[in-house]
Tab-separated table of C-alpha atoms and ligand atoms in Angstrom:
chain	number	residue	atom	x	y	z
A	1	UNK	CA	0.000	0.000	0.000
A	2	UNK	CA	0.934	3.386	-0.761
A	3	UNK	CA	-0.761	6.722	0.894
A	4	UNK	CA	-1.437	9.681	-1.077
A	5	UNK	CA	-2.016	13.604	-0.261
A	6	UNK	CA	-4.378	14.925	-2.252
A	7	UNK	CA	-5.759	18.823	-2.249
A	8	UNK	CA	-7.634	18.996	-5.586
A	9	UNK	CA	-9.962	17.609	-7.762
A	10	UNK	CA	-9.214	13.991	-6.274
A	11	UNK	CA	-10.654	15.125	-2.602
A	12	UNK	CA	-14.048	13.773	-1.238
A	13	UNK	CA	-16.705	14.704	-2.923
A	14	UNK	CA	-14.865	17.046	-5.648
A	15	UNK	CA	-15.032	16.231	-9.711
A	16	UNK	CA	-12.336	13.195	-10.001
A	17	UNK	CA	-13.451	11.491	-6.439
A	18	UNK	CA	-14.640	8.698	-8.680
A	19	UNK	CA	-11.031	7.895	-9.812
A	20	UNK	CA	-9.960	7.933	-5.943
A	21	UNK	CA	-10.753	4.189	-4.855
A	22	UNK	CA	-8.400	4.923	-1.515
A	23	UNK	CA	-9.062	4.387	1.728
A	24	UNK	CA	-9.385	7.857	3.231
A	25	UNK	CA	-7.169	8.670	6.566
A	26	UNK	CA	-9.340	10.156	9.411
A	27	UNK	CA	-9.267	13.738	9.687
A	28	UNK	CA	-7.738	16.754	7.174
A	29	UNK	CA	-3.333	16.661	6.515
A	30	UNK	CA	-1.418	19.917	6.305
A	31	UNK	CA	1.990	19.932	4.262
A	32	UNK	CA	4.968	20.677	6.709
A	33	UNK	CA	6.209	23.353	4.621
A	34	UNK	CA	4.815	26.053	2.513
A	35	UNK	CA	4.160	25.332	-1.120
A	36	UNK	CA	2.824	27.518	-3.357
A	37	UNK	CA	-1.339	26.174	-4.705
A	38	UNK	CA	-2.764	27.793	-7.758
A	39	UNK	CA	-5.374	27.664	-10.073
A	40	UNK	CA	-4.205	27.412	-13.473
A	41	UNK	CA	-5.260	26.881	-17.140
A	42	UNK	CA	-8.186	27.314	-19.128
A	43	UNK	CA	-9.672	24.031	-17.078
A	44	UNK	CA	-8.944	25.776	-13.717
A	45	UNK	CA	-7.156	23.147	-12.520
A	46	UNK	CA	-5.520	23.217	-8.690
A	47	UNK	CA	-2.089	23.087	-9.358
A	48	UNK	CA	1.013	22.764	-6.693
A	49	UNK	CA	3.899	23.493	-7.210
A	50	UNK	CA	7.196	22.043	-5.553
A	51	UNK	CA	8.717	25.411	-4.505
A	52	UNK	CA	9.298	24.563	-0.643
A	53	UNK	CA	8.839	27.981	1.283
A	54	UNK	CA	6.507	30.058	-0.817
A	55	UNK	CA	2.832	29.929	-0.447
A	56	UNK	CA	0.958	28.400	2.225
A	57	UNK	CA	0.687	24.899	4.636
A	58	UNK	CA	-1.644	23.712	2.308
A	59	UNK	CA	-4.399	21.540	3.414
A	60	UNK	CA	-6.034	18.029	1.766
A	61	UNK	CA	-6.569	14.277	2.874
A	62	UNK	CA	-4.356	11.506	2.887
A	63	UNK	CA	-5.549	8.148	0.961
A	64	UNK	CA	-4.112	4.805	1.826
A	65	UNK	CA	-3.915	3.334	-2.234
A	66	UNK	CA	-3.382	0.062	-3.676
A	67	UNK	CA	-0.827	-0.432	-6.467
A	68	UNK	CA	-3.873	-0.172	-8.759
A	69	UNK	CA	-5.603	2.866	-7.637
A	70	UNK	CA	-2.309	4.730	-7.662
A	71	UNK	CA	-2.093	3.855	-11.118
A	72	UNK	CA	-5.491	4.930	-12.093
A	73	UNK	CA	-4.344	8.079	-10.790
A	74	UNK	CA	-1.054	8.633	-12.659
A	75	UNK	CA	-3.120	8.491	-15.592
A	76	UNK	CA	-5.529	10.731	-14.671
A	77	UNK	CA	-3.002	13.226	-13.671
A	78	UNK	CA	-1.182	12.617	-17.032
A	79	UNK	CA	2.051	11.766	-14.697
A	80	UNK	CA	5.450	12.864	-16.571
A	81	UNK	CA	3.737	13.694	-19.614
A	82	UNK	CA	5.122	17.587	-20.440
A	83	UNK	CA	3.309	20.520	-18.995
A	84	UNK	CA	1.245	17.949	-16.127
A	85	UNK	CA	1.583	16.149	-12.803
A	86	UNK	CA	4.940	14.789	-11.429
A	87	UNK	CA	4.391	12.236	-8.730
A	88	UNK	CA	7.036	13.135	-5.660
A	89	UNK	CA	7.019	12.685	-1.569
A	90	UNK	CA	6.309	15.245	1.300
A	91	UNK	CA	6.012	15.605	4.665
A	92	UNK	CA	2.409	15.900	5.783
A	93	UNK	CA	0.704	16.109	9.208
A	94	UNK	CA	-2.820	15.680	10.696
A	95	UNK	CA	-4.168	19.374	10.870
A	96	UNK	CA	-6.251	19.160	14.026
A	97	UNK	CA	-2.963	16.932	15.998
A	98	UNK	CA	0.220	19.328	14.562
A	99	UNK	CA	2.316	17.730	17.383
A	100	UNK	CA	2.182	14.391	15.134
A	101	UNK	CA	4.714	12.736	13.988
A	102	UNK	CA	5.001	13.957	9.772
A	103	UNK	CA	3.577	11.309	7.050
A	104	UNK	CA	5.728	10.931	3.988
A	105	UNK	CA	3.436	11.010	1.377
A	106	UNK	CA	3.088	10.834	-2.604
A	107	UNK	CA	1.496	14.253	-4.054
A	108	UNK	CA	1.629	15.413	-7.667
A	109	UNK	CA	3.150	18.902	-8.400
A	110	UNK	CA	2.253	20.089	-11.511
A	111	UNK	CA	5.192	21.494	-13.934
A	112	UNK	CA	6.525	25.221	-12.716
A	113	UNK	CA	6.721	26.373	-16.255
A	114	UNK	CA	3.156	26.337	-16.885
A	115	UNK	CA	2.034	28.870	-14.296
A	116	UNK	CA	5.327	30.963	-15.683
A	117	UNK	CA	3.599	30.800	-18.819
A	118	UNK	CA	0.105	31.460	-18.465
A	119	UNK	CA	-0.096	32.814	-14.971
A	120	UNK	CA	-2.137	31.622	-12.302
A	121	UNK	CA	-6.277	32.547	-12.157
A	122	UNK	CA	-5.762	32.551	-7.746
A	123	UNK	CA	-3.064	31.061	-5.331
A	124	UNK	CA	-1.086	30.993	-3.644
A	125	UNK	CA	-3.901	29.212	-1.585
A	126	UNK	CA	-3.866	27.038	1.414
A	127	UNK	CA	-6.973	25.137	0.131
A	128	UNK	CA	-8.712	24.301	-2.867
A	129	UNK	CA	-12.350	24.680	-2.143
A	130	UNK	CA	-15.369	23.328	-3.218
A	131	UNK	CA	-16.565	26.227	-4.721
A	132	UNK	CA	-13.609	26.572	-7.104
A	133	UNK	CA	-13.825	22.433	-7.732
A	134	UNK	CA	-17.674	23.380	-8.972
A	135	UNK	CA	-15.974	25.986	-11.546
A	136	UNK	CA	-13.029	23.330	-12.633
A	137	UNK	CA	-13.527	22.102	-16.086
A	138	UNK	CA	-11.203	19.418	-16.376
A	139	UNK	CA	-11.439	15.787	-15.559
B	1	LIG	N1	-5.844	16.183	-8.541
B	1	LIG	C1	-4.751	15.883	-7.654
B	1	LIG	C2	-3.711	16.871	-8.022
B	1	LIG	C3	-4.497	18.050	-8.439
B	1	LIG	C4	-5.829	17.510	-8.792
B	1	LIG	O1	-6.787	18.109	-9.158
B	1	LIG	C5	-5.196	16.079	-6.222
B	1	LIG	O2	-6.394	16.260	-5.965
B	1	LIG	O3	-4.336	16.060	-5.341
């Protein structure tokens, strides 16, 4: 098993929840250290980015995944293909216990260059909401 932070569209109850067969971790995770969240793209898409130290704790939940489901989401999140997702590790910890041991956790960051492109539509942010998951177009 595998356990995976998410803080976008893959959350409970938000657009891509369907792809997310994980068993959900009691309780919301906050990322140790600030990372910058945006909103990117034509699709509005919540996008993180791994610049450790800008930006916000950002909040999501953590998923414990099977080999399968973690693979279901790599495609979804277009992993390694240019201008998407990369799949890396962070430290996360339960947001209502911050004494807590950290989590090392997967997460996908999605590629720098494209919010030095376009720009980002909000962010940083320390959560993505559900009312900007009901304006994403993606998925
Ligand atoms: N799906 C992944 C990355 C961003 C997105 O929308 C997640 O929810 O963590």
């Amino acid at each position: 098993m595998h356990h995976v932070f998410v803080y976008g569209t893959l959350k409970q109850g938000f657009s891509n929840f369907h792809v997310n067969g994980g068993q959900r971790v009691p309780g919301r995770f906050v990322t140790v250290q600030r990372l910058p969240l945006y909103i990117v793209g034509a699709e509005l898409v919540p996008w993180l980015v791994d610049a450790p130290g800008r930006g916000e704790h950002v909040i999501g939940e953590v998923y414990a995944v099977d080999d399968r489901v973690l693979a279901d989401m790599d495609v979804l999140e277009q992993v390694d293909e240019a201008g998407w997702y990369t799949r890396r590790t962070i430290a996360v910890r339960p947001l209502e216990a911050p004494a807590t041991a950290p989590m090392t956790v997967f997460v996908y960051f999605g590629d720098p260059q494209r919010v030095a492109r376009e720009g980002a539509h909000a962010g940083p942010l320390a959560e993505f909401s559900a009312e900007q998951d009901r304006r994403y177009r993606g998925g």
